[in-house]
Short mmCIF file of C-alpha atoms in Angstrom, two decimals:
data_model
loop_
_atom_site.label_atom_id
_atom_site.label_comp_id
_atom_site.label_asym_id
_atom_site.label_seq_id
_atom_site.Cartn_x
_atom_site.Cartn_y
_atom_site.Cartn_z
CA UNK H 1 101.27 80.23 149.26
CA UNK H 2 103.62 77.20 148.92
CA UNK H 3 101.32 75.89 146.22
CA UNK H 4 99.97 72.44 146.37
CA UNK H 5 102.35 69.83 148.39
CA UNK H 6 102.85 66.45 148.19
CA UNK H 7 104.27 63.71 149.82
CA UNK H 8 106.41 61.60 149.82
CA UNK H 9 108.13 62.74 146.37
CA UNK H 10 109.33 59.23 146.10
CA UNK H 11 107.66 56.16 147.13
CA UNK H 12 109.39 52.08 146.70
CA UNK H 13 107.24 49.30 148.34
CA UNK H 14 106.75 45.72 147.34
CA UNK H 15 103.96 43.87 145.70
CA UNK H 16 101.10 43.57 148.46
CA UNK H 17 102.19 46.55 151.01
CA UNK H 18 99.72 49.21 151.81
CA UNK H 19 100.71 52.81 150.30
CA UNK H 20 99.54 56.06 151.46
CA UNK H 21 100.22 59.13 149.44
CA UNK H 22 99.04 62.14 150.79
CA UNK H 23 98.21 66.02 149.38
CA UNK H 24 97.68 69.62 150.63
CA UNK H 25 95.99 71.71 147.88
CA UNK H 26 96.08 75.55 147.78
CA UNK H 27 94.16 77.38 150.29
CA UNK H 28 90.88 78.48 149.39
CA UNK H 29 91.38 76.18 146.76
CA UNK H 30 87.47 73.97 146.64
CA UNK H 31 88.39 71.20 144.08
CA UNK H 32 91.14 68.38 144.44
CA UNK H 33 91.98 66.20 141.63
CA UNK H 34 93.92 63.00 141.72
CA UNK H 35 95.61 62.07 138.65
CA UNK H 36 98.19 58.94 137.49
CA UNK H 37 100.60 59.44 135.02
CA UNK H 38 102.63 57.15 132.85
CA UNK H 39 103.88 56.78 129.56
CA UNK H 40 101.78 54.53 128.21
CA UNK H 41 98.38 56.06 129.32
CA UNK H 42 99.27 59.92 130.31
CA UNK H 43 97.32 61.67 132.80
CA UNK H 44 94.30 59.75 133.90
CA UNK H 45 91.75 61.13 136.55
CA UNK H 46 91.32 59.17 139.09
CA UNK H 47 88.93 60.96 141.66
CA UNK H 48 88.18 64.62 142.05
CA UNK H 49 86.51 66.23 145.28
CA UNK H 50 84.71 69.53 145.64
CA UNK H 51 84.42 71.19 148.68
CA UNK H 52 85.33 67.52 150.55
CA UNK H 53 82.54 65.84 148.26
CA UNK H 54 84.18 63.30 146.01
CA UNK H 55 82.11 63.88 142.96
CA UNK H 56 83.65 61.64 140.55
CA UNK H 57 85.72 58.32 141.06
CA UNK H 58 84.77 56.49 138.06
CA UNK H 59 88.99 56.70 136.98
CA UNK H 60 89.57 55.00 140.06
CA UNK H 61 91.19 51.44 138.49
CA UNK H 62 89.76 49.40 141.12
CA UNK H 63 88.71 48.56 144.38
CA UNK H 64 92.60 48.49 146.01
CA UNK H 65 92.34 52.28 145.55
CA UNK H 66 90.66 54.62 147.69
CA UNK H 67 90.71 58.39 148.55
CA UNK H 68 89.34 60.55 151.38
CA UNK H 69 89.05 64.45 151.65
CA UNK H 70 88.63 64.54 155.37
CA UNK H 71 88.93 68.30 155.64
CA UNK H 72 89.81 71.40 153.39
CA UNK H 73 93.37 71.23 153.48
CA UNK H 74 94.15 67.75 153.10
CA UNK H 75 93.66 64.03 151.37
CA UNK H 76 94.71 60.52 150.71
CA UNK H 77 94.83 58.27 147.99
CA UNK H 78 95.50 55.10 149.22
CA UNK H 79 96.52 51.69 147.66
CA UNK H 80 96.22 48.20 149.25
CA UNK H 81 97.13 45.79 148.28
CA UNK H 82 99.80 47.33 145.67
CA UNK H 83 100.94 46.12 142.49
CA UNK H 84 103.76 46.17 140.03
CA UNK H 85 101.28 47.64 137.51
CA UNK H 86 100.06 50.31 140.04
CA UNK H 87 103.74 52.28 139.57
CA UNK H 88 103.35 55.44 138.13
CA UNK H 89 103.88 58.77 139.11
CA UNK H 90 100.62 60.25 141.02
CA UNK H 91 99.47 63.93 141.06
CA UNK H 92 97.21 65.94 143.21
CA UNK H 93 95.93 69.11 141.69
CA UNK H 94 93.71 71.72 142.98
CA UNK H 95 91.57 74.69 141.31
CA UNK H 96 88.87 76.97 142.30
CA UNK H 97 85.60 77.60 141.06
CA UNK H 98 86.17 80.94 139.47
CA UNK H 99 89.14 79.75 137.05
CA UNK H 100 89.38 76.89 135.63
CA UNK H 101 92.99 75.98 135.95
CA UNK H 102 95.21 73.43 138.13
CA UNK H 103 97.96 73.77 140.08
CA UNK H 104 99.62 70.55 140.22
CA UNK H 105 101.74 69.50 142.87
CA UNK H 106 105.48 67.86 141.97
CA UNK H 107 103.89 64.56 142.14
CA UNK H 108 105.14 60.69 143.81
CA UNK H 109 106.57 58.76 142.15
CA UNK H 110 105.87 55.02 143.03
CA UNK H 111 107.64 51.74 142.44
CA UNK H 112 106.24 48.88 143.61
CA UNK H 113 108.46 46.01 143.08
CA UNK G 1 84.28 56.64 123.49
CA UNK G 2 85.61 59.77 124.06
CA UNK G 3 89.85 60.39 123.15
CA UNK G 4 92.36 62.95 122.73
CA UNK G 5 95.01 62.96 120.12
CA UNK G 6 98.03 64.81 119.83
CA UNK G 7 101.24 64.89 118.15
CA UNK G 8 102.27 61.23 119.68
CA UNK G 9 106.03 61.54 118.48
CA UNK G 10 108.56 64.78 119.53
CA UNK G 11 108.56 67.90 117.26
CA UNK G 12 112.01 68.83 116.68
CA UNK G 13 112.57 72.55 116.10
CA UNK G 14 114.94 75.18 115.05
CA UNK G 15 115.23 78.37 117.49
CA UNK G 16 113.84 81.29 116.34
CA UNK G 17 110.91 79.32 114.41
CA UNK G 18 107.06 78.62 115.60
CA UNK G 19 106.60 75.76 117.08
CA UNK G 20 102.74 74.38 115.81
CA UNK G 21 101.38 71.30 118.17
CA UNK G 22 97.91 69.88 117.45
CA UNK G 23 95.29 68.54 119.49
CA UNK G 24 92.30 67.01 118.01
CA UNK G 25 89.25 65.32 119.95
CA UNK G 26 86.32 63.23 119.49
CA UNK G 27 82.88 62.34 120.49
CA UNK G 28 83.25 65.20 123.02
CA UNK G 29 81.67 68.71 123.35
CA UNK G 30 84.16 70.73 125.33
CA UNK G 31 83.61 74.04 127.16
CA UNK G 32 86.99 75.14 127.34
CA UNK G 33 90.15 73.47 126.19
CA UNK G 34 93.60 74.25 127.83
CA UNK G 35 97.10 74.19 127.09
CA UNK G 36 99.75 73.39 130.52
CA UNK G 37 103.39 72.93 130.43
CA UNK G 38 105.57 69.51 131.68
CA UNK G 39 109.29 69.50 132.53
CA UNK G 40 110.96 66.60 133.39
CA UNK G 41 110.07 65.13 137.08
CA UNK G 42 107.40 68.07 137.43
CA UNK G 43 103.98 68.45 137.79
CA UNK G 44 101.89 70.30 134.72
CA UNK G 45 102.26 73.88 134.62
CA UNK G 46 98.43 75.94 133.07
CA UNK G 47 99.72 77.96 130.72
CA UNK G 48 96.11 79.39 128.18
CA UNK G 49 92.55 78.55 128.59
CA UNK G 50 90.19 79.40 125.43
CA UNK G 51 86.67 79.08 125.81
CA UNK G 52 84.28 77.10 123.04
CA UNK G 53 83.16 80.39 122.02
CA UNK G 54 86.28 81.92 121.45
CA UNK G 55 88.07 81.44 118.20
CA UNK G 56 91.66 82.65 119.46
CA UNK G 57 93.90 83.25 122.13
CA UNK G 58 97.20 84.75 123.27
CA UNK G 59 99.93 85.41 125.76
CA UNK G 60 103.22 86.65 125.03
CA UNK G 61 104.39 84.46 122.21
CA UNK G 62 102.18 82.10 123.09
CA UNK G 63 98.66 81.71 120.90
CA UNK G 64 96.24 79.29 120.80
CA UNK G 65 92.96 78.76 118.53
CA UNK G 66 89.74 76.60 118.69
CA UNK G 67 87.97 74.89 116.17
CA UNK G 68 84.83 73.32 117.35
CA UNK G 69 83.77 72.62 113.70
CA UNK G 70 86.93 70.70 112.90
CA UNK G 71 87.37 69.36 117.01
CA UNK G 72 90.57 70.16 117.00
CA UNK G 73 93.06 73.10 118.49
CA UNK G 74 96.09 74.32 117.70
CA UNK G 75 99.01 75.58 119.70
CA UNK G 76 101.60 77.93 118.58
CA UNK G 77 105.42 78.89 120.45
CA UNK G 78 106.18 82.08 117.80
CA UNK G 79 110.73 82.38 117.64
CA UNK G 80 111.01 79.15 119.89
CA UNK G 81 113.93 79.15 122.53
CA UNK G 82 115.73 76.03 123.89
CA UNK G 83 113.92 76.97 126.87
CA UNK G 84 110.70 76.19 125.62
CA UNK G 85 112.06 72.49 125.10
CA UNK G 86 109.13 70.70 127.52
CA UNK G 87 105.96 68.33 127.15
CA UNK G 88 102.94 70.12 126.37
CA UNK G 89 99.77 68.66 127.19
CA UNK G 90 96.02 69.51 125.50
CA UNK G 91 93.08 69.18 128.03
CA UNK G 92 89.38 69.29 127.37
CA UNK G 93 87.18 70.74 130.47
CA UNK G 94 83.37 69.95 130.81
CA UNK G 95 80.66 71.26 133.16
CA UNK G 96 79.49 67.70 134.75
CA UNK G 97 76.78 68.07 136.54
CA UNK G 98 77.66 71.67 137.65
CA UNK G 99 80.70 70.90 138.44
CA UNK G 100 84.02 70.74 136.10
CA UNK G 101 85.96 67.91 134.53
CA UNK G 102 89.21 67.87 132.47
CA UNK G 103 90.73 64.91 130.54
CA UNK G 104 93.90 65.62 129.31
CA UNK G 105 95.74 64.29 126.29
CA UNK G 106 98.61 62.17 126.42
CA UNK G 107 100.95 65.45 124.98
CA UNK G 108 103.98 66.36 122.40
CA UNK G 109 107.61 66.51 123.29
CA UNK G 110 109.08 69.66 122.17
CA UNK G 111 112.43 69.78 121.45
CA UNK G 112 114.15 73.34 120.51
CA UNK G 113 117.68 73.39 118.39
CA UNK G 114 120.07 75.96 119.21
#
């Protein structure tokens, strides 16, 4: 398996442009975790799906963010409008119900100017 | 309100010596805590899982133990290598609802001297 992809690895938009970022978890693979990372706060979770469902979005920052699972091999998070303050590197992660740990894919990492 | 601390400033090392990083928690009841690995422009890298019921844990030179008394873990590199030098990151998992959570801490730069 490739392990969990992501793209684009690098994302630079300006202040008020629509971003997409987009994820392939691990087959087999039944929970998907989106995560921002910066220096000042670490890894926050933003949403996290099982089997499609998002279960928990209460890390999303606000309403300009959104996320869809539309099938088992792939999902969004979405930003619009974008702002400065929404740069950070994003990661998707995946797991499975028997183990606890995540693979993490290499992340985006997003400038918005 | 729930937080995770850990060593917020770099540990600088000497190869060949154990590296000892701390992670401490509050107002949280974890069911497993875990340990990943961070290079520079990568994603985190799971490295141990120990359970709340387990006192230690290890893997290779690698071992990690669990204090749910003192809310607090400890995470130990035994005759460090340069190649070890990385970001290590605590996280605290948590059956929600049937279903798992993780928050991780913000983690401790490791730095190993030649």
């Amino acid at each position: 398996d490739a392990g969990v992809i992501q793209s684009p690895r690098h994302e630079v938009t300006e202040m008020g442009q629509e971003v997409t970022l987009r994820c392939k978890p691990i087959s087999g693979h039944d929970y998907l975790f989106w995560y921002r990372q910066t220096m000042m706060r670490g890894l926050e979770l933003l949403i996290y799906f099982n089997n499609n469902v998002p279960i928990d979005d209460s890390g999303m920052p606000e309403d300009r963010f959104s996320a869809k699972m539309p099938n088992a091999s792939f999902s969004t998070l979405k930003i619009q409008p974008s702002e400065p303050r929404d740069s950070a590197v994003y990661f998707c992660a995946s797991s499975s119900p028997q183990v606890y740990e995540q693979y993490f894919g290499p992340g985006t990492r997003l400038t918005v100017t | 309100s729930q937080k995770i601390e850990q060593n917020s400033e770099a540990l600088n090392i000497q190869e060949g010596k154990t590296a000892t990083l701390t992670c401490n928690y509050t107002n949280y009841s974890p069911a497993y805590l875990q340990w990943y690995r961070q290079d520079p422009g990568r994603g985190p890298v799971f490295l141990l899982l120990i359970r709340e019921n387990e006192k230690e844990k290890r893997k290779e030179r690698l071992k990690v133990t669990f204090d749910t008394t003192l809310k607090q873990s400890l995470f130990h590199i035994t005759a460090s290598q340069p190649a070890d030098s990385a970001t290590y990151l605590c996280a605290l998992g948590a059956n929600s609802g049937g279903y798992q959570k993780v928050t991780f801490g913000i983690g401790t730069k490791l730095q190993v001297i030649p």
